Coordinates of C-alpha atoms and ligand atoms in Angstrom, one line a residue:
X1 CA 13.6 1.2 -41.1
X2 CA 11.8 2.7 -44.2
X3 CA 12.9 6.3 -44.3
X4 CA 10.0 7.2 -46.1
X5 CA 6.7 7.1 -44.8
X6 CA 4.3 7.9 -47.7
X7 CA 4.3 4.1 -49.1
X8 CA 1.4 5.2 -51.8
X9 CA 3.9 3.6 -54.3
X10 CA 4.0 0.3 -53.0
X11 CA 1.7 -2.6 -54.4
X12 CA -0.9 -4.3 -52.0
X13 CA 1.3 -7.5 -51.7
X14 CA 4.6 -5.5 -51.0
X15 CA 2.8 -3.7 -48.6
X16 CA 1.4 -6.4 -46.5
X17 CA 4.7 -8.5 -46.5
X18 CA 6.3 -5.5 -45.3
X19 CA 3.6 -4.9 -42.3
X20 CA 4.0 -8.4 -41.5
X21 CA 7.7 -8.1 -41.0
X22 CA 7.5 -5.4 -39.1
X23 CA 5.0 -6.7 -36.5
X24 CA 7.1 -9.5 -36.1
X25 CA 10.2 -7.3 -35.9
X26 CA 8.2 -5.0 -33.2
X27 CA 7.4 -8.7 -31.0
X28 CA 10.9 -9.5 -31.2
X29 CA 12.1 -5.9 -29.8
X30 CA 9.2 -5.6 -27.3
X31 CA 10.6 -9.0 -26.0
X32 CA 13.9 -8.0 -25.5
X33 CA 13.1 -4.8 -24.4
X34 CA 11.3 -6.5 -21.6
X35 CA 14.7 -8.4 -21.1
X36 CA 16.3 -5.5 -20.6
X37 CA 13.8 -3.7 -18.7
X38 CA 13.8 -6.6 -16.3
X39 CA 17.6 -6.8 -15.9
X40 CA 17.8 -2.7 -15.1
X41 CA 14.7 -3.2 -12.8
X42 CA 16.7 -6.1 -10.6
X43 CA 19.9 -4.0 -10.5
X44 CA 18.5 -1.0 -10.0
X45 CA 20.3 1.1 -12.2
X46 CA 17.8 4.0 -11.7
X47 CA 18.7 5.1 -9.0
X48 CA 22.4 6.2 -9.8
X49 CA 20.4 7.7 -13.3
X50 CA 19.2 10.0 -10.7
X51 CA 15.3 8.2 -10.3
X52 CA 13.7 6.6 -7.3
X53 CA 11.6 4.4 -9.4
X54 CA 12.0 2.0 -12.3
X55 CA 8.5 3.4 -13.3
X56 CA 9.6 7.3 -13.3
X57 CA 13.0 5.7 -15.4
X58 CA 10.4 4.2 -18.0
X59 CA 9.1 7.3 -18.6
X60 CA 10.9 10.5 -18.2
X61 CA 14.3 8.4 -19.5
X62 CA 13.0 6.0 -22.3
X63 CA 9.7 7.9 -23.0
X64 CA 7.2 5.6 -22.4
X65 CA 3.2 6.3 -21.6
X66 CA 2.3 5.5 -18.0
X67 CA 0.2 3.0 -19.3
X68 CA 3.2 1.3 -21.3
X69 CA 5.2 1.8 -18.9
X70 CA 3.0 0.1 -16.2
X71 CA 2.4 -3.0 -18.4
X72 CA 6.2 -3.2 -19.5
X73 CA 7.4 -3.3 -15.8
X74 CA 4.9 -5.4 -14.3
X75 CA 5.3 -8.1 -17.8
X76 CA 9.1 -7.7 -17.4
X77 CA 9.1 -8.8 -13.3
X78 CA 6.9 -11.7 -14.5
X79 CA 9.0 -12.9 -17.4
X80 CA 12.5 -12.8 -14.7
X81 CA 10.7 -15.1 -13.1
X82 CA 9.2 -17.3 -15.7
X83 CA 11.8 -16.5 -18.7
X84 CA 9.3 -18.6 -21.0
X85 CA 7.7 -15.5 -20.8
X86 CA 10.2 -13.4 -22.9
X87 CA 10.3 -16.4 -25.7
X88 CA 6.3 -16.9 -26.0
X89 CA 6.1 -12.8 -26.3
X90 CA 8.8 -12.6 -29.0
X91 CA 7.0 -15.4 -31.1
X92 CA 3.6 -13.5 -31.1
X93 CA 2.5 -16.3 -28.2
X94 CA 1.7 -14.2 -25.9
X95 CA 0.6 -10.6 -26.2
X96 CA 1.7 -7.9 -23.2
X97 CA -1.7 -7.5 -22.1
X98 CA -2.2 -11.6 -22.1
X99 CA 1.1 -12.0 -19.7
X100 CA -0.3 -9.1 -17.2
X101 CA -3.3 -10.9 -17.2
X102 CA -1.8 -14.6 -16.3
X103 CA 0.5 -12.4 -13.5
X104 CA -1.5 -13.1 -10.6
X105 CA -2.1 -16.8 -11.2
X106 CA 1.5 -17.6 -12.4
X107 CA 3.3 -20.3 -10.0
X108 CA 6.6 -22.2 -10.2
X109 CA 4.2 -25.6 -10.0
X110 CA 1.9 -24.3 -13.1
X111 CA 3.6 -21.9 -14.9
X112 CA 4.7 -24.2 -17.8
X113 CA 1.1 -25.8 -18.5
X114 CA -0.5 -22.4 -18.3
X115 CA 1.9 -20.5 -20.5
X116 CA 1.5 -23.2 -23.0
X117 CA -2.4 -23.6 -22.9
X118 CA -2.2 -19.5 -22.8
X119 CA -0.5 -19.2 -25.9
X120 CA -2.2 -17.7 -29.0
X121 CA -5.0 -16.9 -27.2
X122 CA -7.4 -13.9 -27.5
X123 CA -8.2 -12.2 -24.4
X124 CA -12.0 -13.6 -24.0
X125 CA -10.0 -17.0 -24.3
X126 CA -7.6 -16.7 -21.9
X127 CA -10.4 -15.7 -19.6
X128 CA -12.1 -18.3 -20.5
X129 CA -9.2 -20.1 -19.6
X130 CA -8.6 -18.7 -16.4
X131 CA -12.2 -19.4 -15.4
X132 CA -11.5 -22.9 -16.1
X133 CA -8.4 -23.3 -14.2
X134 CA -9.3 -20.7 -10.9
X135 CA -13.0 -20.8 -11.0
X136 CA -14.2 -18.3 -8.8
X137 CA -18.0 -18.1 -7.0
X138 CA -20.7 -16.6 -8.6
X139 CA -20.7 -12.7 -7.7
X140 CA -24.1 -11.0 -5.7
X141 CA -25.8 -8.7 -7.7
X142 CA -24.8 -5.3 -6.0
X143 CA -24.6 -2.0 -6.8
X144 CA -21.2 -0.7 -6.7
X145 CA -19.7 2.4 -5.5
X146 CA -18.4 4.6 -8.2
X147 CA -14.6 3.8 -8.0
X148 CA -12.4 7.6 -7.6
X149 CA -10.0 6.7 -10.2
X150 CA -10.5 4.6 -13.6
X151 CA -8.0 1.6 -13.6
X152 CA -6.2 1.1 -16.6
X153 CA -8.9 -1.5 -17.8
X154 CA -11.4 0.7 -16.7
X155 CA -9.7 3.3 -19.2
X156 CA -10.1 0.6 -21.9
X157 CA -13.7 0.3 -21.4
X158 CA -14.5 3.8 -21.4
X159 CA -12.4 4.4 -24.8
X160 CA -13.9 1.6 -26.3
X161 CA -17.4 1.1 -25.0
X162 CA -19.1 -2.1 -26.1
X163 CA -15.9 -4.2 -25.4
X164 CA -16.7 -6.8 -22.7
X165 CA -16.3 -5.7 -19.1
X166 CA -13.1 -7.3 -17.6
X167 CA -12.2 -8.2 -14.0
X168 CA -9.0 -9.8 -14.4
X169 CA -7.1 -6.7 -15.2
X170 CA -3.9 -4.6 -14.5
X171 CA -6.2 -3.4 -12.2
X172 CA -4.7 -0.6 -9.6
X173 CA -3.0 -2.7 -7.3
X174 CA -0.9 -3.6 -9.9
X175 CA 0.2 -0.2 -10.7
X176 CA 0.6 0.8 -7.6
X177 CA 2.5 -1.2 -6.6
X178 CA 4.4 -0.8 -9.8
X179 CA 4.3 2.9 -9.6
X180 CA 3.7 4.8 -6.6
X181 CA 2.9 8.4 -6.9
X182 CA 1.8 8.6 -10.5
X183 CA -0.2 11.3 -11.4
X184 CA -3.6 11.8 -10.3
X185 CA -5.7 10.6 -13.6
X186 CA -8.8 12.5 -12.4
X187 CA -7.3 16.5 -12.6
X188 CA -6.9 17.7 -16.4
X189 CA -5.3 20.7 -17.6
X190 CA -7.7 22.7 -18.8
X191 CA -5.6 26.0 -20.0
X192 CA -2.4 27.6 -19.0
X193 CA -2.7 27.1 -15.0
X194 CA -6.1 26.2 -14.9
X195 CA -7.0 22.5 -14.3
X196 CA -10.3 20.4 -14.0
X197 CA -10.8 18.2 -10.8
X198 CA -13.7 15.8 -10.6
X199 CA -14.3 13.7 -7.5
X200 CA -17.2 12.0 -6.0
X201 CA -17.4 12.4 -2.1
X202 CA -19.0 10.8 0.7
X203 CA -21.6 12.6 3.3
X204 CA -19.7 13.2 5.9
X205 CA -17.5 14.7 3.6
X206 CA -20.2 16.5 1.9
X207 CA -21.3 17.8 5.1
X208 CA -17.6 18.9 6.4
X209 CA -17.5 20.8 2.8
X210 CA -20.8 22.9 3.7
X211 CA -19.6 23.7 7.1
X212 CA -16.2 24.9 5.9
X213 CA -18.3 27.2 3.6
X214 CA -20.7 28.1 6.8
X215 CA -17.7 29.4 8.6
X216 CA -16.0 31.2 5.8
X217 CA -19.2 33.0 4.6
X218 CA -17.5 36.3 5.3
X219 CA -14.1 35.4 3.5
X220 CA -15.4 33.5 0.5
X221 CA -19.2 34.7 0.3
X222 CA -19.8 33.3 -2.9
X223 CA -18.7 29.4 -1.3
X224 CA -16.7 29.1 -4.6
X225 CA -15.3 25.1 -4.0
X226 CA -12.6 26.1 -5.4
X227 CA -11.2 28.7 -2.9
X228 CA -12.3 26.3 0.5
X229 CA -10.2 23.5 -1.1
X230 CA -7.3 26.2 -1.5
X231 CA -7.8 27.1 1.9
X232 CA -8.2 23.4 3.3
X233 CA -5.5 22.6 1.2
X234 CA -3.3 25.4 2.8
X235 CA -4.2 24.3 6.5
X236 CA -3.4 21.0 5.6
X237 CA 0.1 21.7 4.0
X238 CA 0.8 23.8 7.6
X239 CA -0.1 20.7 9.5
X240 CA 2.2 18.0 7.2
X241 CA 4.8 20.2 7.3
X242 CA 5.3 21.4 10.8
X243 CA 4.9 17.8 11.6
X244 CA 7.3 16.9 8.4
X245 CA 10.1 19.6 9.0
X246 CA 9.0 21.5 12.2
X247 CA 8.0 24.3 10.1
X248 CA 7.1 26.8 12.6
X249 CA 5.8 30.6 12.2
X250 CA 7.2 31.2 15.5
X251 CA 10.8 29.6 16.1
X252 CA 12.3 29.3 19.0
X253 CA 15.5 31.5 19.9
X254 CA 17.6 29.5 21.4
X255 CA 17.3 25.9 19.9
X256 CA 17.1 23.1 22.1
X257 CA 20.6 21.0 21.4
X258 CA 19.7 17.5 19.5
X259 CA 18.7 14.7 22.0
X260 CA 20.4 11.9 20.2
X261 CA 22.9 11.9 17.0
X262 CA 19.9 10.3 15.1
X263 CA 17.4 13.2 16.1
X264 CA 17.3 16.0 13.4
X265 CA 16.5 19.3 15.5
X266 CA 13.1 21.0 14.2
X267 CA 15.1 24.3 13.5
X268 CA 17.7 21.8 11.5
X269 CA 14.8 20.4 10.0
X270 CA 13.2 23.4 9.3
X271 CA 16.5 24.9 7.3
X272 CA 17.5 21.8 5.6
X273 CA 13.8 21.7 4.1
X274 CA 14.0 25.2 2.9
X275 CA 17.6 24.9 1.3
X276 CA 16.5 21.9 -0.5
X277 CA 13.5 23.0 -1.4
X278 CA 11.2 20.1 -0.4
X279 CA 12.8 17.9 -3.1
X280 CA 15.6 14.7 -3.0
X281 CA 18.9 16.4 -3.7
X282 CA 20.7 13.0 -4.9
X283 CA 21.8 13.9 -8.7
X284 CA 23.3 11.3 -10.9
X285 CA 26.7 11.9 -12.7
X286 CA 25.4 12.8 -15.7
X287 CA 23.6 15.9 -13.6
X288 CA 20.7 14.4 -13.6
X289 CA 18.6 16.0 -10.2
X290 CA 16.0 13.1 -8.5
X291 CA 12.5 14.6 -9.2
X292 CA 10.8 12.9 -6.1
X293 CA 9.3 15.0 -3.6
X294 CA 7.4 12.0 -1.8
X295 CA 8.5 10.3 1.4
X296 CA 11.6 12.5 1.6
X297 CA 14.1 11.5 4.6
X298 CA 16.4 13.9 6.4
X299 CA 19.6 12.0 5.8
X300 CA 23.5 12.3 7.5
X301 CA 25.8 13.5 4.8
X302 CA 28.2 11.3 6.8
X303 CA 26.7 8.2 8.6
X304 CA 26.0 8.6 12.4
X305 CA 27.5 5.7 12.7
X306 CA 31.0 7.6 11.2
X307 CA 30.5 10.5 13.7
X308 CA 28.1 12.4 11.4
X309 CA 26.0 15.1 12.8
X310 CA 22.7 16.6 12.3
X311 CA 24.1 20.0 11.7
X312 CA 22.1 22.0 8.6
X313 CA 25.4 21.8 6.8
X314 CA 25.4 17.9 7.9
X315 CA 21.8 17.0 7.0
X316 CA 20.1 16.8 3.4
X317 CA 16.9 15.4 1.9
X318 CA 16.9 12.1 -0.1
X319 CA 13.9 10.4 -1.0
X320 CA 14.2 7.0 0.6
X321 CA 15.2 5.0 -2.4
X322 CA 18.3 7.2 -2.8
X323 CA 18.7 7.4 1.0
X324 CA 18.7 3.8 1.1
X325 CA 20.7 3.5 -2.1
X326 CA 23.7 5.9 -0.5
X327 CA 23.8 3.6 2.3
X328 CA 24.2 0.5 0.7
X329 CA 27.0 2.6 -1.5
X330 CA 28.5 3.2 1.9
X331 CA 28.1 -0.1 3.9
X332 CA 27.3 -2.4 1.2
X333 CA 24.4 -4.2 -0.2
X334 CA 24.3 -6.9 2.3
X335 CA 25.5 -5.5 5.5
X336 CA 22.0 -3.0 4.6
X337 CA 19.8 -6.4 3.7
X338 CA 20.6 -7.3 6.9
X339 CA 20.0 -4.7 8.7
X340 CA 16.5 -4.1 7.1
X341 CA 15.7 -8.0 8.0
X342 CA 16.9 -7.4 11.3
X343 CA 14.7 -4.5 11.5
X344 CA 11.5 -6.2 9.9
X345 CA 12.5 -8.9 12.2
X346 CA 11.9 -6.9 15.4
X347 CA 8.6 -5.2 14.0
X348 CA 7.3 -8.8 13.5
X349 CA 8.5 -10.2 17.5
X350 CA 6.5 -6.7 18.9
X351 CA 3.3 -7.6 16.5
X352 CA 3.3 -11.3 18.0
X353 CA 3.8 -9.9 21.5
X354 CA 0.9 -7.4 21.3
X355 CA -1.3 -9.8 19.5
X356 CA -0.4 -12.2 22.1
X357 CA -1.1 -9.4 24.7
X358 CA -4.9 -9.1 23.2
X359 CA -5.7 -12.7 23.0
X360 CA -4.9 -12.7 26.7
X361 CA -6.9 -9.9 27.8
X362 CA -9.8 -11.4 25.9
X363 CA -9.4 -14.6 27.3
X364 CA -9.6 -13.4 30.9
X365 CA -12.8 -11.2 30.0
X366 CA -14.4 -13.9 28.7
X367 CA -13.5 -15.8 31.9
X368 CA -14.9 -13.1 34.0
X369 CA -18.4 -13.0 31.9
X370 CA -18.8 -16.8 32.5
X371 CA -17.8 -16.1 36.2
X372 CA -20.4 -13.5 36.4
X373 CA -23.1 -16.0 35.6
X374 CA -23.3 -17.6 39.1
X375 CA -23.2 -14.1 40.9
X376 CA -27.6 -14.1 39.7
X377 CA -27.9 -17.8 41.7
X378 CA -25.5 -16.8 44.9
X379 CA -28.0 -13.5 45.2
X380 CA -30.5 -16.1 45.2
X381 CA -29.7 -18.0 47.8
X382 CA -29.4 -15.4 50.3
X383 CA -25.6 -13.8 49.9
X384 CA -24.6 -10.1 49.7
X385 CA -23.8 -8.6 46.5
X386 CA -19.9 -8.5 47.8
X387 CA -19.8 -12.2 48.7
X388 CA -21.7 -13.4 45.2
X389 CA -18.3 -11.5 43.4
X390 CA -16.3 -13.4 46.0
X391 CA -18.0 -16.5 45.0
X392 CA -17.9 -15.9 41.0
X393 CA -14.4 -14.8 41.3
X394 CA -13.3 -18.6 42.9
X395 CA -14.9 -20.5 40.2
X396 CA -13.4 -18.2 37.6
X397 CA -10.9 -21.2 36.7
X398 CA -14.0 -23.2 35.9
X399 CA -15.4 -21.6 32.6
X400 CA -15.8 -24.8 30.7
X401 CA -17.7 -26.2 33.7
X402 CA -21.3 -26.9 33.4
X403 CA -23.2 -23.7 35.3
X404 CA -24.5 -26.4 38.3
X405 CA -21.0 -27.0 38.9
X406 CA -19.7 -23.6 38.9
X407 CA -22.1 -22.5 42.0
X408 CA -21.4 -25.8 43.9
X409 CA -17.6 -24.5 43.9
X410 CA -18.6 -20.8 44.4
X411 CA -20.6 -22.2 47.3
X412 CA -17.8 -24.2 48.8
X413 CA -15.7 -21.0 48.6
X414 CA -18.0 -18.6 50.7
X415 CA -19.0 -21.5 53.1
X416 CA -16.9 -24.5 53.2
X417 CA -18.7 -26.2 56.0
X418 CA -22.6 -26.2 54.0
X419 CA -21.2 -27.0 50.4
X420 CA -22.6 -29.9 50.7
X421 CA -26.7 -29.0 51.4
X422 CA -26.0 -25.2 49.6
X423 CA -24.9 -27.9 46.3
X424 CA -28.4 -29.6 47.1
X425 CA -29.8 -26.5 47.5
X426 CA -28.2 -24.8 44.6
X427 CA -29.6 -27.7 42.3
X428 CA -33.1 -27.6 43.8
X429 CA -33.2 -23.6 42.9
X430 CA -31.7 -24.0 39.7
X431 CA -34.4 -27.2 38.5
Ligands
ZN1 ZN1 15.5 10.5 -5.0

């Protein structure tokens, strides 16, 4: 590495030679970095280091930018599945952007061929290659709604206008998968303590805002949106916090005892939330506290299975990742994996049962509807309304049969002796 950043003394040839050598080294380092990221990610080493995700580890520990972290984690995960990618990146055959573009199309079966044909291609050549291998139907002409946040790719187009619009890209789907809870892109700091927020809202939200402004006419005469928003968020946070941690302005004097060992009573949730300041309490060996304030869970210091109690001293706030990590440390990875799979299987069974019940209900309703077609004919033949309904019920099981057949069965059920004659009548009436 040159320690002197002033290169004015170098002849052109040396400058170009050094630049090429550096680019080569950069590619090799990128490939090695991906391999390390992939392994650290797979071993979840960010957890004991005090981070709930690989993304936050990359941002805070490795000092990568958000976009660089997203791209590298995405590429590292796919490269771990198809290790040929590491070498292709090191040799300059594939750029990180190309790896991310190829990601959704790579399968065990096509990886070798696809990676070989993608080698050395520019971005637009790569897009042509994908269009050739994975053709998509023509896009209808349409006016698209304005997206609420820009994807990485759209940002690239904003930054570099005139570049071809790209449709296959590291979109929000991928970004959300890699980095849930990353900072909002459409809130920009202006000066100390001041932020600009720009959003596009729908008609309904617009109407709600107007209504709120009207109702706040005395408190906020100017109707200033920032003040209305502040009050709206206060109300929303009160509601969400009371749901999450049992926050209330009027706590019960004598708290009710916990119903089950796993239930954490509201007064305990409130006290724990205040004590832990609404933040995950995991601290790494190096003393780094997990910064997560998302999806926090009330965790038993001693597992319930080992007699842990739902008291203020016995409960702490943990993000989901660190809650699971603690359980894995206590019970072992395999045991917890099995527990999670059991829970997932139970959910799947419940979903299947619900779907089956809904299908049965729909079938029953359809039968009733088909049977009801018979009643006008029975009424026309002089049967009373209740009789006609009884007749319709009698032919419900024949929902596939022609109407004439169903009317005959209904008649037979109402007047077995005249079934034959009535059947003839019904034929005449229907003709
Ligand atoms: Zn945490």
